[in-house]
Tab-separated table of C-alpha atoms and ligand atoms in Angstrom:
chain	number	residue	atom	x	y	z
A	1	MET	CA	74.863	133.838	156.479
A	2	ILE	CA	77.999	131.747	156.940
A	3	THR	CA	81.476	132.791	155.804
A	4	ILE	CA	83.806	130.557	153.813
A	5	HIS	CA	87.523	131.192	153.346
A	6	LEU	CA	89.098	129.539	150.323
A	7	LYS	CA	92.561	128.011	150.200
A	8	ARG	CA	95.233	130.150	148.607
A	9	GLY	CA	94.834	130.317	144.816
A	10	LYS	CA	91.505	128.459	144.848
A	11	GLU	CA	89.555	131.587	143.898
A	12	GLU	CA	90.904	131.543	140.332
A	13	SER	CA	88.074	129.686	138.600
A	14	LEU	CA	85.573	131.816	140.527
A	15	ARG	CA	87.252	134.972	139.286
A	16	ARG	CA	86.447	133.624	135.819
A	17	PHE	CA	82.826	133.291	136.978
A	18	HIS	CA	82.679	129.508	137.190
A	19	PRO	CA	79.686	129.217	139.538
A	20	TRP	CA	80.745	126.331	141.800
A	21	VAL	CA	82.978	126.117	144.871
A	22	PHE	CA	84.296	122.585	145.339
A	23	SER	CA	84.659	121.291	148.894
A	24	GLY	CA	88.405	120.693	148.363
A	25	ALA	CA	88.947	124.423	147.760
A	26	ILE	CA	87.722	125.393	151.233
A	27	GLN	CA	90.160	126.369	153.990
A	28	HIS	CA	87.696	127.274	156.701
A	29	ILE	CA	83.958	127.616	157.340
A	30	SER	CA	82.834	130.055	160.011
A	31	ASP	CA	80.075	127.972	161.590
A	32	HIS	CA	78.393	124.640	161.399
A	33	PRO	CA	76.374	125.400	158.294
A	34	SER	CA	73.077	123.753	157.622
A	35	GLU	CA	72.447	122.724	154.035
A	36	GLY	CA	70.814	125.449	151.957
A	37	GLU	CA	72.175	128.381	153.959
A	38	LEU	CA	73.601	131.402	152.181
A	39	ALA	CA	77.393	131.501	152.206
A	40	ARG	CA	79.723	134.448	151.714
A	41	VAL	CA	82.832	133.235	149.906
A	42	LEU	CA	86.150	134.994	150.534
A	43	ALA	CA	89.621	134.491	149.049
A	44	ALA	CA	92.443	133.428	151.370
A	45	ASP	CA	93.378	137.102	151.861
A	46	GLY	CA	89.807	137.986	152.831
A	47	THR	CA	88.676	139.707	149.618
A	48	PHE	CA	85.074	139.170	148.647
A	49	ILE	CA	84.467	136.645	145.835
A	50	ALA	CA	80.830	135.520	145.737
A	51	ILE	CA	77.606	134.623	147.559
A	52	GLY	CA	75.847	131.329	147.032
A	53	HIS	CA	73.927	128.427	148.542
A	54	TRP	CA	75.890	126.040	150.705
A	55	GLN	CA	75.286	122.346	150.047
A	56	VAL	CA	76.619	118.973	151.176
A	57	GLY	CA	78.798	117.155	148.638
A	58	SER	CA	81.735	117.823	146.363
A	59	ILE	CA	80.069	120.981	145.024
A	60	ALA	CA	79.939	122.941	148.291
A	61	VAL	CA	78.586	126.290	147.080
A	62	ARG	CA	76.511	127.150	144.037
A	63	VAL	CA	77.107	130.805	143.342
A	64	LEU	CA	74.159	133.163	142.994
A	65	THR	CA	76.137	136.367	142.578
A	66	PHE	CA	79.665	137.664	142.212
A	67	ALA	CA	78.528	141.061	143.551
A	68	ASP	CA	78.307	141.909	147.240
A	69	GLU	CA	74.530	142.300	147.328
A	70	SER	CA	71.525	141.041	149.286
A	71	ILE	CA	69.726	137.960	148.091
A	72	ASP	CA	66.204	139.318	148.457
A	73	GLY	CA	63.016	139.883	146.473
A	74	ARG	CA	64.686	142.519	144.347
A	75	PHE	CA	67.532	140.126	143.471
A	76	TRP	CA	65.181	137.318	142.361
A	77	GLN	CA	63.039	139.735	140.362
A	78	GLN	CA	66.048	141.126	138.524
A	79	ARG	CA	67.327	137.677	137.577
A	80	LEU	CA	63.886	136.525	136.422
A	81	ALA	CA	63.233	139.734	134.462
A	82	VAL	CA	66.475	139.234	132.521
A	83	ALA	CA	65.558	135.583	131.866
A	84	LEU	CA	62.177	136.659	130.478
A	85	ASP	CA	63.749	139.372	128.310
A	86	VAL	CA	66.099	136.805	126.819
A	87	ARG	CA	63.136	134.495	126.005
A	88	ARG	CA	61.335	137.372	124.313
A	89	ALA	CA	64.467	138.222	122.340
A	90	MET	CA	64.747	134.642	121.037
A	91	GLY	CA	61.072	134.613	120.122
A	92	VAL	CA	59.738	131.831	122.343
A	93	ALA	CA	57.839	134.042	124.832
A	94	GLY	CA	55.066	136.477	123.989
A	95	ARG	CA	53.789	134.560	120.941
A	96	SER	CA	50.222	133.516	120.289
A	97	ASP	CA	51.177	130.151	118.745
A	98	ASN	CA	53.678	129.202	121.469
A	99	ASN	CA	53.081	129.475	125.220
A	100	THR	CA	55.602	126.812	126.259
A	101	PHE	CA	59.213	127.597	127.076
A	102	ARG	CA	61.910	127.234	129.712
A	103	LEU	CA	62.184	130.493	131.622
A	104	VAL	CA	65.024	129.467	133.928
A	105	HIS	CA	67.749	126.963	133.117
A	106	GLY	CA	69.908	126.853	136.255
A	107	GLU	CA	73.471	128.067	135.778
A	108	GLY	CA	72.593	129.117	132.221
A	109	ASP	CA	70.443	131.865	133.726
A	110	ASN	CA	72.734	132.568	136.672
A	111	LEU	CA	70.307	130.788	138.992
A	112	PRO	CA	72.081	127.519	139.887
A	113	GLY	CA	69.727	124.847	141.173
A	114	LEU	CA	66.548	126.353	139.714
A	115	VAL	CA	64.461	125.294	136.722
A	116	VAL	CA	61.231	127.000	135.658
A	117	ASP	CA	59.151	125.867	132.689
A	118	VAL	CA	56.198	127.979	131.584
A	119	TYR	CA	53.048	126.516	130.021
A	120	GLY	CA	50.625	129.349	129.335
A	121	ALA	CA	49.355	130.666	132.669
A	122	THR	CA	51.113	127.911	134.621
A	123	ALA	CA	54.744	127.802	135.675
A	124	VAL	CA	56.337	124.618	136.976
A	125	MET	CA	59.278	125.256	139.257
A	126	GLN	CA	61.934	122.735	140.256
A	127	ALA	CA	64.661	123.040	142.872
A	128	HIS	CA	67.836	121.011	142.462
A	129	SER	CA	69.390	122.306	145.678
A	130	VAL	CA	68.199	122.718	149.254
A	131	GLY	CA	69.028	126.432	149.030
A	132	MET	CA	66.589	126.890	146.169
A	133	HIS	CA	64.024	124.804	148.063
A	134	GLU	CA	64.332	127.149	151.030
A	135	ALA	CA	63.970	130.143	148.700
A	136	ARG	CA	60.914	128.755	146.870
A	137	HIS	CA	58.342	131.178	148.302
A	138	GLU	CA	60.511	134.219	147.546
A	139	VAL	CA	61.203	132.945	144.040
A	140	ALA	CA	57.500	132.278	143.430
A	141	ALA	CA	56.604	135.796	144.579
A	142	ALA	CA	59.228	137.276	142.247
A	143	LEU	CA	57.958	135.104	139.400
A	144	LYS	CA	54.416	136.391	139.868
A	145	ALA	CA	55.747	139.974	139.936
A	146	VAL	CA	57.682	139.508	136.683
A	147	MET	CA	54.896	137.547	134.939
A	148	PRO	CA	51.631	138.903	136.387
A	149	GLU	CA	49.669	136.794	133.888
A	150	LEU	CA	50.607	133.603	135.772
A	151	ARG	CA	47.647	131.967	137.515
A	152	ASN	CA	49.405	128.850	138.821
A	153	ILE	CA	52.858	128.122	140.112
A	154	TYR	CA	53.400	124.441	140.793
A	155	TYR	CA	56.480	123.507	142.771
A	156	LYS	CA	57.683	120.007	141.877
A	157	SER	CA	60.933	118.907	143.473
A	158	GLU	CA	60.282	115.498	144.995
A	159	THR	CA	62.612	113.793	142.509
A	160	THR	CA	65.147	116.577	141.937
A	161	LEU	CA	66.336	117.502	145.418
A	162	PRO	CA	69.790	116.035	145.988
A	163	PHE	CA	68.875	113.347	148.492
A	164	LYS	CA	66.014	112.539	150.748
A	165	ALA	CA	66.658	115.463	153.021
A	166	ASP	CA	63.034	115.020	154.100
A	167	LEU	CA	62.287	118.699	153.725
A	168	GLY	CA	58.545	118.281	153.337
A	169	GLN	CA	56.411	120.255	150.920
A	170	GLU	CA	58.412	119.164	147.901
A	171	ASN	CA	55.379	119.111	145.623
A	172	GLU	CA	52.707	121.778	146.039
A	173	PHE	CA	51.019	124.729	144.391
A	174	LEU	CA	52.635	127.978	145.507
A	175	LEU	CA	50.021	129.938	143.549
A	176	GLY	CA	46.588	128.960	142.249
A	177	GLY	CA	45.807	125.253	141.954
A	178	ASP	CA	43.562	124.723	138.953
A	179	ALA	CA	46.219	124.384	136.265
A	180	ASP	CA	44.718	124.427	132.812
A	181	ASP	CA	46.358	121.493	131.139
A	182	VAL	CA	47.052	122.391	127.525
A	183	ALA	CA	50.441	123.664	126.403
A	184	VAL	CA	50.893	125.148	122.935
A	185	GLU	CA	54.172	124.605	121.104
A	186	ASN	CA	54.550	125.996	117.602
A	187	GLY	CA	50.783	125.840	117.165
A	188	LEU	CA	50.488	122.204	118.348
A	189	ARG	CA	48.686	121.398	121.563
A	190	PHE	CA	49.789	119.053	124.346
A	191	HIS	CA	48.215	117.777	127.550
A	192	ILE	CA	50.734	118.246	130.328
A	193	ASP	CA	50.600	116.091	133.440
A	194	TRP	CA	52.654	118.303	135.723
A	195	LEU	CA	51.428	116.575	138.862
A	196	ARG	CA	52.635	113.099	137.912
A	197	GLY	CA	54.573	113.482	134.630
A	198	GLN	CA	58.351	113.236	134.197
A	199	LYS	CA	60.430	116.384	134.804
A	200	THR	CA	58.093	119.388	134.680
A	201	GLY	CA	55.623	117.357	132.607
A	202	PHE	CA	57.005	117.918	129.113
A	203	PHE	CA	60.376	117.853	127.343
A	204	VAL	CA	60.546	121.499	126.366
A	205	ASP	CA	64.135	121.029	125.156
A	206	GLN	CA	63.188	119.217	121.932
A	207	ARG	CA	61.058	122.031	120.446
A	208	ASP	CA	63.499	123.081	117.701
A	209	ASN	CA	64.447	119.504	116.867
A	210	ARG	CA	60.778	118.517	116.564
A	211	SER	CA	60.274	121.424	114.174
A	212	LEU	CA	63.170	120.235	112.074
A	213	LEU	CA	61.758	116.710	111.983
A	214	GLU	CA	58.451	118.076	110.703
A	215	HIS	CA	60.282	119.175	107.537
A	216	TYR	CA	61.677	115.690	106.934
A	217	ALA	CA	58.432	113.816	107.602
A	218	SER	CA	56.485	114.198	104.378
A	219	GLY	CA	55.504	110.824	102.909
A	220	ARG	CA	57.674	108.899	105.363
A	221	ARG	CA	56.895	105.980	107.659
A	222	VAL	CA	58.005	107.323	111.031
A	223	LEU	CA	59.042	105.435	114.159
A	224	ASN	CA	59.215	107.657	117.251
A	225	MET	CA	61.140	105.627	119.791
A	226	PHE	CA	61.071	106.762	123.474
A	227	CYS	CA	58.128	108.973	122.546
A	228	TYR	CA	56.960	110.046	126.051
A	229	THR	CA	54.189	112.640	125.422
A	230	GLY	CA	54.608	112.213	121.663
A	231	GLY	CA	56.121	115.542	120.695
A	232	PHE	CA	57.959	114.189	117.655
A	233	SER	CA	54.904	112.124	116.616
A	234	VAL	CA	52.537	115.081	116.497
A	235	TYR	CA	55.010	117.168	114.465
A	236	ALA	CA	55.550	114.241	112.068
A	237	LEU	CA	51.788	113.982	111.521
A	238	ARG	CA	51.584	117.706	110.748
A	239	GLY	CA	54.563	117.305	108.425
A	240	GLY	CA	52.619	114.836	106.275
A	241	ALA	CA	54.027	111.497	107.399
A	242	GLN	CA	52.429	108.400	105.852
A	243	VAL	CA	52.334	106.543	109.175
A	244	VAL	CA	53.640	107.339	112.648
A	245	HIS	CA	54.347	104.676	115.267
A	246	SER	CA	55.124	105.796	118.814
A	247	VAL	CA	56.909	103.507	121.274
A	248	ASP	CA	57.595	103.919	124.990
A	249	SER	CA	58.012	101.358	127.768
A	250	SER	CA	55.692	103.363	130.016
A	251	SER	CA	51.995	102.722	129.446
A	252	LYS	CA	51.210	106.123	130.991
A	253	ALA	CA	53.324	107.715	128.257
A	254	ILE	CA	51.398	105.752	125.650
A	255	ASP	CA	48.102	107.081	127.061
A	256	LEU	CA	49.541	110.604	126.837
A	257	VAL	CA	50.761	110.271	123.257
A	258	ARG	CA	47.364	108.920	122.185
A	259	ALA	CA	45.612	111.818	123.905
A	260	ASN	CA	47.937	114.348	122.279
A	261	VAL	CA	47.471	112.936	118.791
A	262	GLU	CA	43.700	112.989	119.364
A	263	LEU	CA	43.892	116.606	120.560
A	264	ASN	CA	45.600	117.765	117.361
A	265	PHE	CA	44.424	115.265	114.733
A	266	PRO	CA	41.184	113.697	115.961
A	267	GLY	CA	40.517	110.301	114.425
A	268	ASP	CA	43.723	110.320	112.376
A	269	GLY	CA	44.313	106.695	111.358
A	270	ARG	CA	47.997	107.246	110.539
A	271	HIS	CA	49.055	106.959	114.171
A	272	GLU	CA	49.552	103.914	116.397
A	273	ALA	CA	51.222	103.663	119.800
A	274	PHE	CA	52.901	100.691	121.484
A	275	ALA	CA	53.885	100.202	125.138
A	276	GLU	CA	57.062	98.194	124.622
A	277	ASP	CA	60.740	98.068	125.418
A	278	ALA	CA	62.745	99.888	122.737
A	279	PHE	CA	65.373	97.198	122.294
A	280	ARG	CA	62.737	94.468	121.994
A	281	PHE	CA	60.722	96.507	119.485
A	282	LEU	CA	63.785	97.209	117.327
A	283	GLN	CA	64.815	93.557	117.491
A	284	GLN	CA	61.421	92.295	116.377
A	285	MET	CA	60.436	94.861	113.762
A	286	GLU	CA	60.564	94.049	110.058
A	287	PRO	CA	63.617	95.393	108.192
A	288	SER	CA	62.834	98.491	106.097
A	289	ALA	CA	59.508	99.044	107.902
A	290	TYR	CA	60.440	102.691	108.629
A	291	ASP	CA	62.259	105.381	106.709
A	292	LEU	CA	62.400	107.974	109.487
A	293	ILE	CA	63.411	106.867	112.981
A	294	VAL	CA	63.736	109.014	116.117
A	295	LEU	CA	65.846	107.719	119.017
A	296	ASP	CA	65.517	109.966	122.062
A	297	PRO	CA	66.345	107.731	125.036
A	298	PRO	CA	66.582	108.808	128.681
A	299	ALA	CA	70.070	109.736	129.925
A	300	PHE	CA	72.112	106.516	129.871
A	301	ALA	CA	74.808	108.085	132.082
A	302	LYS	CA	73.631	110.054	135.082
A	303	HIS	CA	77.209	110.207	136.432
A	304	LYS	CA	80.748	110.083	135.050
A	305	ASP	CA	81.335	106.559	136.428
A	306	ALA	CA	78.524	105.195	134.255
A	307	LEU	CA	80.178	106.587	131.129
A	308	ARG	CA	81.592	103.432	129.539
A	309	ASN	CA	78.334	101.549	129.819
A	310	ALA	CA	76.403	104.537	128.547
A	311	ILE	CA	78.537	104.801	125.425
A	312	LYS	CA	78.056	101.066	124.810
A	313	GLY	CA	74.320	101.572	125.254
A	314	TYR	CA	74.211	104.321	122.613
A	315	THR	CA	76.210	102.157	120.222
A	316	ARG	CA	73.919	99.160	120.749
A	317	LEU	CA	70.751	101.205	120.303
A	318	ASN	CA	71.899	103.018	117.168
A	319	ALA	CA	73.272	99.815	115.635
A	320	ARG	CA	69.775	98.254	115.861
A	321	ALA	CA	68.312	101.274	114.047
A	322	PHE	CA	71.005	101.244	111.312
A	323	GLU	CA	70.397	97.517	110.756
A	324	LYS	CA	66.673	97.990	110.227
A	325	ILE	CA	66.086	101.429	108.685
A	326	ALA	CA	64.958	101.471	105.029
A	327	ALA	CA	67.402	102.544	102.309
A	328	GLY	CA	67.302	106.308	101.940
A	329	GLY	CA	66.175	106.548	105.553
A	330	ILE	CA	66.624	109.428	107.979
A	331	LEU	CA	67.692	108.852	111.580
A	332	PHE	CA	67.274	111.510	114.276
A	333	THR	CA	69.405	110.271	117.177
A	334	PHE	CA	69.952	111.990	120.543
A	335	SER	CA	71.772	111.832	123.830
A	336	CYS	CA	70.721	113.928	126.815
A	337	SER	CA	73.480	112.578	129.104
A	338	GLN	CA	75.500	115.511	130.355
A	339	ALA	CA	78.407	113.159	131.136
A	340	VAL	CA	78.665	112.022	127.490
A	341	SER	CA	80.356	114.663	125.320
A	342	LYS	CA	79.338	115.565	121.801
A	343	ASP	CA	82.450	113.813	120.452
A	344	GLN	CA	81.884	110.696	122.536
A	345	PHE	CA	78.297	110.485	121.335
A	346	ARG	CA	79.337	110.940	117.738
A	347	MET	CA	81.951	108.224	118.173
A	348	ALA	CA	79.322	105.855	119.611
A	349	VAL	CA	77.079	106.486	116.598
A	350	PHE	CA	80.065	106.100	114.253
A	351	THR	CA	80.808	102.708	115.805
A	352	ALA	CA	77.177	101.652	115.371
A	353	ALA	CA	77.185	102.726	111.724
A	354	ALA	CA	80.428	100.835	111.061
A	355	GLN	CA	79.053	97.685	112.755
A	356	SER	CA	75.963	97.754	110.570
A	357	GLY	CA	77.985	98.248	107.383
A	358	ARG	CA	75.600	100.986	106.195
A	359	ARG	CA	76.762	104.132	104.379
A	360	VAL	CA	75.841	107.088	106.588
A	361	ARG	CA	76.188	110.830	106.221
A	362	ILE	CA	75.579	113.569	108.778
A	363	LEU	CA	73.004	116.092	107.581
A	364	ALA	CA	72.727	118.165	110.733
A	365	GLN	CA	74.131	118.397	114.239
A	366	LEU	CA	71.555	119.245	116.868
A	367	HIS	CA	71.692	120.632	120.372
A	368	GLN	CA	69.632	122.138	123.148
A	369	PRO	CA	67.526	125.161	122.198
A	370	ALA	CA	68.185	128.784	123.079
A	371	ASP	CA	65.853	128.722	126.090
A	372	HIS	CA	68.266	126.187	127.664
A	373	PRO	CA	71.253	128.549	127.506
A	374	ILE	CA	74.800	127.607	128.460
A	375	ASN	CA	76.718	129.941	130.725
A	376	ILE	CA	80.024	130.321	128.862
A	377	TYR	CA	81.934	129.936	132.135
A	378	HIS	CA	80.042	126.725	132.937
A	379	PRO	CA	80.450	124.348	129.991
A	380	GLU	CA	78.930	121.587	132.179
A	381	GLY	CA	75.565	123.124	131.222
A	382	GLU	CA	75.715	121.596	127.761
A	383	TYR	CA	73.852	118.299	127.742
A	384	LEU	CA	71.605	117.660	124.731
A	385	LYS	CA	73.154	116.622	121.434
A	386	GLY	CA	71.799	114.940	118.366
A	387	LEU	CA	72.540	113.991	114.786
A	388	VAL	CA	70.362	113.870	111.711
A	389	LEU	CA	71.717	111.079	109.532
A	390	TYR	CA	71.004	109.895	106.018
A	391	VAL	CA	71.380	106.155	105.572
A	392	ASP	CA	71.969	104.971	101.976
B	1	SAH	N1	61.207	112.109	123.042
B	1	SAH	C1	60.445	112.519	124.187
B	1	SAH	C2	61.235	112.464	125.481
B	1	SAH	C3	61.841	111.123	125.803
B	1	SAH	S1	62.139	110.867	127.488
B	1	SAH	C4	59.855	113.895	123.946
B	1	SAH	O1	60.130	114.525	122.917
B	1	SAH	O2	59.077	114.355	124.781
B	1	SAH	C5	62.593	109.205	127.535
B	1	SAH	C6	61.429	108.210	127.488
B	1	SAH	O3	61.981	106.916	127.323
B	1	SAH	C7	60.576	108.143	128.737
B	1	SAH	O4	59.229	108.430	128.396
B	1	SAH	C8	60.692	106.694	129.230
B	1	SAH	O5	59.461	106.150	129.681
B	1	SAH	C9	61.142	105.982	127.983
B	1	SAH	N2	61.939	104.751	128.187
B	1	SAH	C10	62.900	104.524	129.111
B	1	SAH	N3	63.467	103.310	128.918
B	1	SAH	C11	62.831	102.750	127.855
B	1	SAH	C12	62.973	101.506	127.151
B	1	SAH	N4	63.884	100.605	127.519
B	1	SAH	N5	62.178	101.299	126.080
B	1	SAH	C13	61.256	102.195	125.695
B	1	SAH	N6	61.090	103.395	126.324
B	1	SAH	C14	61.852	103.658	127.381
């Protein structure tokens, strides 16, 4: 373990449990650290502050604990057991009609750099830091101890590790290997392609918002834009939609949405899927063809410097929907860009509404679900926001 001394006064945010040490706060590092090593962080006067994973970049340490303790099997088990308790308390784990939930959401579960999504007897684990990559076998062992019912743990970090550190073994089964491929969310079933799919294979974070959409869907003509595996589409069908059209630019996603509709509503003629660019589809579609539209695009801003363009992108996209949605229509619109704040997103949608000249009211303000918790000392953990709008 390396030792880091902070500059005078730079321990203040850490004393308030903010879990990052920025490189500019560091006075001295004991050794030549290699990325991913454990670091003991001390104030300028030598008092103990925290232990975390050292990494290269402006965030130099991601804090695992503010207690002077060993980072061992017992530590990982304790953190994971608390995470599971919290999921049971919120009613997403331990249910017969729902086996799909996020067990670990990085800083929100005091495990910076780690994401674990559970799909029945399979957990998909992602490291966002080299330290978590190095710890993957210990974490997997602790996961199996806390959830003995797990048969597969798939580690999937090829796209999430900070840069091509060429660590090897970034995608592999750490337990089992014959993942059963059906996830159940609120009684609906989904094929999950964890080997090749985006993220851990499914967007677990839209569960509550999909449920809400189900209650708006009855009798409506629904357009699910950026549908990916078709979560919103399947809920809309169960909610009694008249027709549901799913659009995604990826033809693999379109295969998945078709398979998922077939899994839940075999032979249902209300659904059609189109592999097309969202902007082109919105441009070409007939006005008033839909009276419920979902816009759930990928993050337009991955970094702060892309912010202005991202906000313009949200305005452009929402303006197209406002121009075309039928009178009395409902728009579910989202942003999952962490760099775009709730207010900035709302302003972008406001601008789009004003450009279209439509009368719009906000019916609901949406956010990430409880199994994607936000550490109160780490507001950066808030990323998903959405609006349900009524368009006169
Ligand atoms: N709503 C989905 C998640 C959306 S993820 C769910 O509930 O699971 C974003 C999706 O947008 C991805 O599947 C990606 O393929 C798609 N996408 C990205 N750019 C696009 C574009 N220009 N037009 C259409 N789809 C696009």
